PDB file of C-alpha atoms in Angstrom:
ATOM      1  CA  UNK I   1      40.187 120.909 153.230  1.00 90.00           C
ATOM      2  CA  UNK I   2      43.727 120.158 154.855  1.00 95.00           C
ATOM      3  CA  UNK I   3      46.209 123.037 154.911  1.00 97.00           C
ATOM      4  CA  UNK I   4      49.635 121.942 155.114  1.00 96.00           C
ATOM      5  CA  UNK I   5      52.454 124.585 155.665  1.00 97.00           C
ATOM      6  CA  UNK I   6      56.256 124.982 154.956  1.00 97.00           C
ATOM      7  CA  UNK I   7      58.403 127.901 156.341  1.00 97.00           C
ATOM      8  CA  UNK I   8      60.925 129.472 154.372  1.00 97.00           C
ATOM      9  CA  UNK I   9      62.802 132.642 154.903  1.00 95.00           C
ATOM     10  CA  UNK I  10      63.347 135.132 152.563  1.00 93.00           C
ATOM     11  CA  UNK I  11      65.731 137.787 153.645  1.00 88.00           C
ATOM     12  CA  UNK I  12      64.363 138.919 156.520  1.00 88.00           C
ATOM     13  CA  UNK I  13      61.007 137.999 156.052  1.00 95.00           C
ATOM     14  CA  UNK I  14      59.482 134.365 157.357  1.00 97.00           C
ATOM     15  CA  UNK I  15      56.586 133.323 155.016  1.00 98.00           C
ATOM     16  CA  UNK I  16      54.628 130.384 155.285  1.00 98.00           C
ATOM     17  CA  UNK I  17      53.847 127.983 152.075  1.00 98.00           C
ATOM     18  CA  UNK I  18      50.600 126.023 151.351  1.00 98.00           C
ATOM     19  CA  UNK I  19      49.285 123.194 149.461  1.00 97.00           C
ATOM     20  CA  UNK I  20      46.560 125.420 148.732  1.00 97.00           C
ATOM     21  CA  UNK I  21      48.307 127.732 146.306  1.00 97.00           C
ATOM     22  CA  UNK I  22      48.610 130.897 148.615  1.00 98.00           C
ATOM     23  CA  UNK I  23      51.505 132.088 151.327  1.00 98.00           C
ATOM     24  CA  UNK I  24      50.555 133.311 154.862  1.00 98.00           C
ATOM     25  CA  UNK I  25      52.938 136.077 156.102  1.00 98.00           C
ATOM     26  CA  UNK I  26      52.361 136.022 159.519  1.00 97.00           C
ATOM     27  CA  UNK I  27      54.078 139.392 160.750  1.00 96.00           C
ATOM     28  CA  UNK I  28      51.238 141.389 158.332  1.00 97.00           C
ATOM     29  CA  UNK I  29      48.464 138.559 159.187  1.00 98.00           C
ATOM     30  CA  UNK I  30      48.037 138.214 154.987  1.00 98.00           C
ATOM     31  CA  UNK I  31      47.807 135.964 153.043  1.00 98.00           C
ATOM     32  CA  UNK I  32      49.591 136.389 149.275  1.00 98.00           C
ATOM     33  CA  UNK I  33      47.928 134.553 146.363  1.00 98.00           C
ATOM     34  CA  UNK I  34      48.616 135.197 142.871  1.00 97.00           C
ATOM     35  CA  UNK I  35      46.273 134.171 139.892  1.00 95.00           C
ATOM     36  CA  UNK I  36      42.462 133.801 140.491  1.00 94.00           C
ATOM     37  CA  UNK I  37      41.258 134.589 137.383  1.00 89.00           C
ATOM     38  CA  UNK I  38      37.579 135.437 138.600  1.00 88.00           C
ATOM     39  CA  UNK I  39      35.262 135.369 135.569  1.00 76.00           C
ATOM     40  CA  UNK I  40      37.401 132.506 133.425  1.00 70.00           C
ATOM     41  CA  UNK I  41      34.393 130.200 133.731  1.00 64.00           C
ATOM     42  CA  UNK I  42      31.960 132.323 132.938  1.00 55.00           C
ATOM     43  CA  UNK I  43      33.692 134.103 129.872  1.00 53.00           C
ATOM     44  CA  UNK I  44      34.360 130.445 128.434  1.00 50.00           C
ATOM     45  CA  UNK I  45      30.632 129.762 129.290  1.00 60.00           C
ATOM     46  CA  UNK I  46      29.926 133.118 126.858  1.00 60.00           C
ATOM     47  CA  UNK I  47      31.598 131.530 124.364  1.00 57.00           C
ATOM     48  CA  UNK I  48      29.915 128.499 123.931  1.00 61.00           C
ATOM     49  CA  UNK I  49      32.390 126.279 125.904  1.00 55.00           C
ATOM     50  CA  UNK I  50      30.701 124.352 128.933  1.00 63.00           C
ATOM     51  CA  UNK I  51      32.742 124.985 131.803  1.00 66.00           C
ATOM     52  CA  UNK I  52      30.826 123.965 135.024  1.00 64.00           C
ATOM     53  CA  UNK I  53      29.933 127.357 137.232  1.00 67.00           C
ATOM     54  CA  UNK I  54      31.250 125.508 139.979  1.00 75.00           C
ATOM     55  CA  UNK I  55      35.216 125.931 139.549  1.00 82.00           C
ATOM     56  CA  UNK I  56      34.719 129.733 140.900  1.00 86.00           C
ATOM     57  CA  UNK I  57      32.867 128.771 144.405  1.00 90.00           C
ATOM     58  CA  UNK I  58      35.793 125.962 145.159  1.00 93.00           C
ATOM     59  CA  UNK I  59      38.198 128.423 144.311  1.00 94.00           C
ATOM     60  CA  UNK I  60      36.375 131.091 147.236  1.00 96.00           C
ATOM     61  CA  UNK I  61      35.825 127.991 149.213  1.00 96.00           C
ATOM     62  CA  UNK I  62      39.491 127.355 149.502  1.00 96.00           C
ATOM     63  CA  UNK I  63      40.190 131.192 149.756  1.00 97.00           C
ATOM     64  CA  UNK I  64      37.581 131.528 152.887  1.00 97.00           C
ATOM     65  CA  UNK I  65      39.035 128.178 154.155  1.00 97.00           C
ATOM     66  CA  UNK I  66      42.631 130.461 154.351  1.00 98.00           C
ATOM     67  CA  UNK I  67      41.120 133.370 155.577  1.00 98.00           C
ATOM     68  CA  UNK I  68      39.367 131.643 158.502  1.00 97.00           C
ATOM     69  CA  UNK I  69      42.552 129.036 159.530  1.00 98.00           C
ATOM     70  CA  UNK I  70      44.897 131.892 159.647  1.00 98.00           C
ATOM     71  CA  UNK I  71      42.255 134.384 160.804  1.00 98.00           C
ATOM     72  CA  UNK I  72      44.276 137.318 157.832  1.00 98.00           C
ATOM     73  CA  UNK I  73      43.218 140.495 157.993  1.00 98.00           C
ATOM     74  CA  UNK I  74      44.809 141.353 154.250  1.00 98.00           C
ATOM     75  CA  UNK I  75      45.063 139.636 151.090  1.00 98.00           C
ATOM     76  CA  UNK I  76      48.152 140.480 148.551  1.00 98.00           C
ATOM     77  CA  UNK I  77      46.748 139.732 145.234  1.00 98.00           C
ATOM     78  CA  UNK I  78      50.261 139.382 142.516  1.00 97.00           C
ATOM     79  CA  UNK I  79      48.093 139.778 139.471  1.00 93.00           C
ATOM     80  CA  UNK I  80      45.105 138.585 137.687  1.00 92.00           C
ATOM     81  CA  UNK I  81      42.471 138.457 140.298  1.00 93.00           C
ATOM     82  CA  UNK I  82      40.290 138.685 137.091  1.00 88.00           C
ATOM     83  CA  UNK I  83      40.009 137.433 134.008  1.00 76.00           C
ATOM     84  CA  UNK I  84      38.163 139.610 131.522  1.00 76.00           C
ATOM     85  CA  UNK I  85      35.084 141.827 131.160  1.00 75.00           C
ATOM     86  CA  UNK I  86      32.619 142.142 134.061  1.00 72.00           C
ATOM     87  CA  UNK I  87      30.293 138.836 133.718  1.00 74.00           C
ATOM     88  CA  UNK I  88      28.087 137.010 136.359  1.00 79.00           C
ATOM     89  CA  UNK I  89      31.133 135.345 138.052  1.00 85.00           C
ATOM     90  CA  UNK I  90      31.752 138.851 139.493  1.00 87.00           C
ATOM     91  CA  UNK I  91      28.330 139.318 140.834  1.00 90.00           C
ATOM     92  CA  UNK I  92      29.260 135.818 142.973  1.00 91.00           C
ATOM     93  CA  UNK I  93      32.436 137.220 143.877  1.00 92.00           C
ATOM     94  CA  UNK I  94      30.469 140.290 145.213  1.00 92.00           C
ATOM     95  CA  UNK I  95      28.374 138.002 147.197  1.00 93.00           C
ATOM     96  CA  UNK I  96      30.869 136.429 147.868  1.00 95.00           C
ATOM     97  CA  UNK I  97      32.719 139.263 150.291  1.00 94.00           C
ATOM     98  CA  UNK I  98      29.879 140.601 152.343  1.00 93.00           C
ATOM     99  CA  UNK I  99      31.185 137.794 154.676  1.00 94.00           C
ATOM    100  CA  UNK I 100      34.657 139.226 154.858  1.00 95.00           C
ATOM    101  CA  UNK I 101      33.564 142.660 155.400  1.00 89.00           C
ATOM    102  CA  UNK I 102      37.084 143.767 157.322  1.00 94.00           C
ATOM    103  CA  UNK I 103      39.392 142.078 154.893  1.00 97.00           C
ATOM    104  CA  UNK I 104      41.684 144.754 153.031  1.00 97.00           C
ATOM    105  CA  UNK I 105      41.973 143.516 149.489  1.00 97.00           C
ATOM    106  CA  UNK I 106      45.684 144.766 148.036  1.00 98.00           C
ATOM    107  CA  UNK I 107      45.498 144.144 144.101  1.00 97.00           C
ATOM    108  CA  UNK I 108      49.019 144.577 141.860  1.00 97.00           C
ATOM    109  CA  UNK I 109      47.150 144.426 138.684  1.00 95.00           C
ATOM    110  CA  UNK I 110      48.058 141.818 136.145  1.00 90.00           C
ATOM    111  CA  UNK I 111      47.754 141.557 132.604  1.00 89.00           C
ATOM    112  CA  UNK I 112      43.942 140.570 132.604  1.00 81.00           C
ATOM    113  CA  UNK I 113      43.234 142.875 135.078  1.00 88.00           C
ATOM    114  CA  UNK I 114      41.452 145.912 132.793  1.00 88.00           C
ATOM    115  CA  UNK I 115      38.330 146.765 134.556  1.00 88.00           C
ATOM    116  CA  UNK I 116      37.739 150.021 135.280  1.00 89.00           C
ATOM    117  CA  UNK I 117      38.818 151.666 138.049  1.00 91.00           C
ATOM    118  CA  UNK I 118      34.864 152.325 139.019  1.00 91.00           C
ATOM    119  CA  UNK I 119      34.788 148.389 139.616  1.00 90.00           C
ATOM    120  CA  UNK I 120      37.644 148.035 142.051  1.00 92.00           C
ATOM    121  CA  UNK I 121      36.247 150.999 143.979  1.00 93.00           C
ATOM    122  CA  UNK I 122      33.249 149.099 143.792  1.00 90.00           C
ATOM    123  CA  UNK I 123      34.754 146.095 145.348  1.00 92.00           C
ATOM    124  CA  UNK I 124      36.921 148.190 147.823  1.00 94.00           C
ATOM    125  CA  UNK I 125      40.050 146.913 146.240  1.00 95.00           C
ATOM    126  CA  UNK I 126      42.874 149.096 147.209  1.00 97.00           C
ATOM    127  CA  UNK I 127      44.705 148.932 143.084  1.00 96.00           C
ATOM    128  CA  UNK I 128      48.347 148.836 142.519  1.00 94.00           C
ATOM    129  CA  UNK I 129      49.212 149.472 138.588  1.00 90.00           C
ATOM    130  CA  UNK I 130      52.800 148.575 138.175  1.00 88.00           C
ATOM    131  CA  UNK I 131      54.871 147.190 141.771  1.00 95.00           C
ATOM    132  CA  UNK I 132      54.419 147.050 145.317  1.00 96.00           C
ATOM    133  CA  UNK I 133      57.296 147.686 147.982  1.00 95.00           C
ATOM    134  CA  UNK I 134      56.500 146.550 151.454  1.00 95.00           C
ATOM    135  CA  UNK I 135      59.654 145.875 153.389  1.00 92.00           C
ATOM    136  CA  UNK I 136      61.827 144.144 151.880  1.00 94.00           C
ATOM    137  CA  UNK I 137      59.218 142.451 149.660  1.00 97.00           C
ATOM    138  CA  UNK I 138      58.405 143.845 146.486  1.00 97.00           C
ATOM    139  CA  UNK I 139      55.696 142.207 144.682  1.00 97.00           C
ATOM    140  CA  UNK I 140      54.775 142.813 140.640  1.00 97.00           C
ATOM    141  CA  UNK I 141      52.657 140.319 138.314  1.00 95.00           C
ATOM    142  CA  UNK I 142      55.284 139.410 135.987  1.00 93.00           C
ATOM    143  CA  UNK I 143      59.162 139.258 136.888  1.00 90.00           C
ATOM    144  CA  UNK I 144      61.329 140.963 134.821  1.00 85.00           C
ATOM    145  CA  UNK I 145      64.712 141.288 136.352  1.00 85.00           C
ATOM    146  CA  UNK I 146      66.287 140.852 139.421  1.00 85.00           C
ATOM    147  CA  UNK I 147      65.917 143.817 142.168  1.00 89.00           C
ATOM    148  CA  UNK I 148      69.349 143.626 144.379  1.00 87.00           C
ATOM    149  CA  UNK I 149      67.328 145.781 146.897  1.00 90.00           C
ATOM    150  CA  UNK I 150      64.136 143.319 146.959  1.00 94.00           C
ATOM    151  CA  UNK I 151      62.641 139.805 147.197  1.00 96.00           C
ATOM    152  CA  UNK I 152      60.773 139.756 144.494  1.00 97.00           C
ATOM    153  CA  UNK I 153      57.310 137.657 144.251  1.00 98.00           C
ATOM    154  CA  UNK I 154      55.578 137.763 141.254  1.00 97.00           C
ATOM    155  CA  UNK I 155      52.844 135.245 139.607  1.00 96.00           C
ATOM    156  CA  UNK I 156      51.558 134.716 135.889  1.00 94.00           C
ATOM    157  CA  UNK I 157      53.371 131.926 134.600  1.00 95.00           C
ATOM    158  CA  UNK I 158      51.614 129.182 136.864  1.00 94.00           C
ATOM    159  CA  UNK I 159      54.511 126.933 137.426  1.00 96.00           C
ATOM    160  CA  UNK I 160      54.722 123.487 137.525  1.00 94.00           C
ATOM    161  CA  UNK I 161      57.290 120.226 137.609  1.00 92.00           C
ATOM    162  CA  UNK I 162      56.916 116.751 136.025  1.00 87.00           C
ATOM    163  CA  UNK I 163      57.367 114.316 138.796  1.00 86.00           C
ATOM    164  CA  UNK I 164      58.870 110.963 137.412  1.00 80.00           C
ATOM    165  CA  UNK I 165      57.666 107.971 138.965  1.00 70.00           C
ATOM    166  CA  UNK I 166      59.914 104.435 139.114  1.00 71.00           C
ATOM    167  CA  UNK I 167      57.688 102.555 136.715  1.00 67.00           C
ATOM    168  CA  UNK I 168      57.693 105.218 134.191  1.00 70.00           C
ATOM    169  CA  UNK I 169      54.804 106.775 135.624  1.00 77.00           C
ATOM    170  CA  UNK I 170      54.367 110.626 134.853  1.00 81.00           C
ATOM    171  CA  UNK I 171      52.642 113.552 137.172  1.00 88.00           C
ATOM    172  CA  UNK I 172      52.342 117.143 136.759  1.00 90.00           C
ATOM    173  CA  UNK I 173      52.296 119.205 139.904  1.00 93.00           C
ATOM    174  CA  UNK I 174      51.866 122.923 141.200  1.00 95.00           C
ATOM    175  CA  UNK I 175      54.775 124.371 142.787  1.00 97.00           C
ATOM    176  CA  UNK I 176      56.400 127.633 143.917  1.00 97.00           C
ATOM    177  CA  UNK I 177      59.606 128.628 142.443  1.00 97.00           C
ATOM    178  CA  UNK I 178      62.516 130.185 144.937  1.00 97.00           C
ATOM    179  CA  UNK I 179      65.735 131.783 144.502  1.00 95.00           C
ATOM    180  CA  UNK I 180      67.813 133.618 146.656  1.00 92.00           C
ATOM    181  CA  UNK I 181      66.048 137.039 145.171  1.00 93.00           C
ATOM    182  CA  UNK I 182      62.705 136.120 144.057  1.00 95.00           C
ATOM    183  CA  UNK I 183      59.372 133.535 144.743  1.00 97.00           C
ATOM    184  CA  UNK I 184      56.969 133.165 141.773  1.00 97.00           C
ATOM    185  CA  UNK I 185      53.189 131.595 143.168  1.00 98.00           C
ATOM    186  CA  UNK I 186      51.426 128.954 141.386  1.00 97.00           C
ATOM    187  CA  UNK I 187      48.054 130.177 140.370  1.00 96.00           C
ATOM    188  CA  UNK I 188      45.726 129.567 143.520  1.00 97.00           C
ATOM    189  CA  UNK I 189      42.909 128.768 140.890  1.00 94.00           C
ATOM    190  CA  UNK I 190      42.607 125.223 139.856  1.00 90.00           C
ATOM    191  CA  UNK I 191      41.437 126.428 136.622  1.00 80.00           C
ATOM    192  CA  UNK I 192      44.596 126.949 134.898  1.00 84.00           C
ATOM    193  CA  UNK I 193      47.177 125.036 132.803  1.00 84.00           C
ATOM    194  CA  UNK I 194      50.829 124.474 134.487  1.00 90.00           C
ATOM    195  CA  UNK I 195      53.978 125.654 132.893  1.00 91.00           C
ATOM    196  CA  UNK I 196      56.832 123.222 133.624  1.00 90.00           C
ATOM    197  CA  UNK I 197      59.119 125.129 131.109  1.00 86.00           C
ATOM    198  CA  UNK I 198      61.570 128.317 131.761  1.00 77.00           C
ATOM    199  CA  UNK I 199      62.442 127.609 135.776  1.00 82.00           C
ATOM    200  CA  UNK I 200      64.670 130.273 136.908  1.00 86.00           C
ATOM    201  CA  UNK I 201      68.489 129.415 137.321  1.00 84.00           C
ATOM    202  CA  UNK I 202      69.523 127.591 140.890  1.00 87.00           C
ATOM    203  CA  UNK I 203      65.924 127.362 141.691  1.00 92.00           C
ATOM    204  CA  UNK I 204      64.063 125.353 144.680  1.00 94.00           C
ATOM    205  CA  UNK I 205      60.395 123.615 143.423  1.00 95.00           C
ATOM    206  CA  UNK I 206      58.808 123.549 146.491  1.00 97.00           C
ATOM    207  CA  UNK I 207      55.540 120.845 144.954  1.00 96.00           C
ATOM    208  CA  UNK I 208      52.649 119.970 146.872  1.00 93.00           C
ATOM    209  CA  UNK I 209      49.655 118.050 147.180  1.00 90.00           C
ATOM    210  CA  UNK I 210      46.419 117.638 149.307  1.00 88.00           C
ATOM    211  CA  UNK I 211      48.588 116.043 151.732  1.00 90.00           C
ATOM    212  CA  UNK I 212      52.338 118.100 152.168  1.00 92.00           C
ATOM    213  CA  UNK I 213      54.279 120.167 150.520  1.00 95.00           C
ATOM    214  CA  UNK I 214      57.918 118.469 149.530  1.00 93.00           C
ATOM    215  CA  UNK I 215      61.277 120.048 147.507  1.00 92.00           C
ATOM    216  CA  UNK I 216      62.159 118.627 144.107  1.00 85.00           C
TER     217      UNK I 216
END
C-alpha cells in the first residue's frame, strides 16, 4: 500500500491528508478517519445479499498500514465506526485489536453508531455522544452550522467529485472537502457510495488516488 500525504493548515493546526481516506495530525500522533462502517458486510450478508467477507480485513489492513507508517498512538473516529447490530464482523474487529493493544480509540458517535454502551466498554472505546473540542478542532459526525470559534471536521456524507476527462471520459473520485471553517473526510471504507452533490460554498476538493493526492 502507498501512502501519499498533503499538508494543509487549518487555523493553527497542521494536518496531514492521505490517499487512504484518513488525516494524520502529527502534534497528537493520531490519526482522524471518519466512516468505517464495521459490520456493513456482514449485515448485507444477513440479508441475503452476497457481499464478499473480505471488504472488512482490507479496510483494517489499510487502517494497520496507517497506524504502523505513522507509528499513532490515537485514532479520532468522526462517526460511524459501525454499522448496525453486533454481527460476526465485530468479533474480527475484536481480533482484530489485540495487535494494537496501546492504541486509544476516541469515537464521536454517528448515526449508525447504537450499540450499547456495554460494547464500547468492551472494545475500550473512549464514546463521545454529540461533539468533541480539542484545541481548536472540534469534531461532530454530521455538520450543521458553522462554529466561528472552531474548525470543524465532520464525516457522513462520503464526498466525492466527477473528474471530466478530454475525450468525454467520466471518473468518480474520493475527496476531502475544505473551507476556511470546516474539513468533511471521505469515508475511509471502500464500501460506500460517493456523494458528488451539496459541496459546501468556496470549497477546496482535495481528490486522490493510489498514487497522489491533487486539488480540483
Amino acid at each position: 500500500m502507498k501512502i501519499v500525504t498533503k499538508k494543509i493548515q487549518c487555523t493553527n493546526e497542521i494536518l496531514e491528508l492521505t490517499n487512504q481516506r484518513a488525516i494524520y495530525w502529527e502534534k497528537e500522533q493520531s490519526l482522524i478517519l471518519s466512516d468505517l462502517h464495521i459490520g456493513k458486510s456482514a449485515h448485507f450478508q444477513k440479508s441475503g445479499i452476497p457481499i464478499p467477507s473480505s471488504i472488512l480485513r482490507e479496510d483494517l489492513l489499510r487502517l494497520e498500514n496507517l497506524i504502523l507508517h505513522f507509528r499513532a498512538t490515537t485514532l479520532f473516529i468522526v462517526g460511524d465506526l459501525f454499522h448496525a447490530e453486533y454481527n460476526t464482523d465485530l468479533d474480527e474487529f475484536k481480533v482484530w485489536l489485540q495487535r494494537f493493544k496501546n492504541l486509544k480509540i476516541r469515537l464521536i458517535k454517528g448515526n449508525h453508531d447504537r450499540l450499547s454502551s456495554r460494547i464500547y466498554n468492551k472494545f475500550n472505546i473512549e464514546v463521545t455522544s454529540k461533539a468533541l473540542q480539542l484545541g481548536s478542532l472540534k469534531f461532530v459526525h454530521d455538520f450543521t452550522s458553522i462554529d466561528k470559534d472552531y474548525f470543524t471536521i465532520s464525516g457522513h456524507t462520503h464526498p466525492g467529485v466527477f473528474i471530466k476527462g478530454k475525450a468525454k471520459q467520466r471518473i468518480k473520485l474520493p475527496c476531502f472537502q475544505v473551507t476556511k471553517n470546516q474539513l468533511i473526510l471521505p469515508a475511509f471504507s471502500l464500501f460506500t457510495g460517493l456523494n458528488t452533490k451539496g459541496t459546501p460554498n468556496k470549497c477546496k476538493n482535495y481528490c486522490f488516488t493510489d498514487d497522489g493526492i491533487f486539488e480540483v
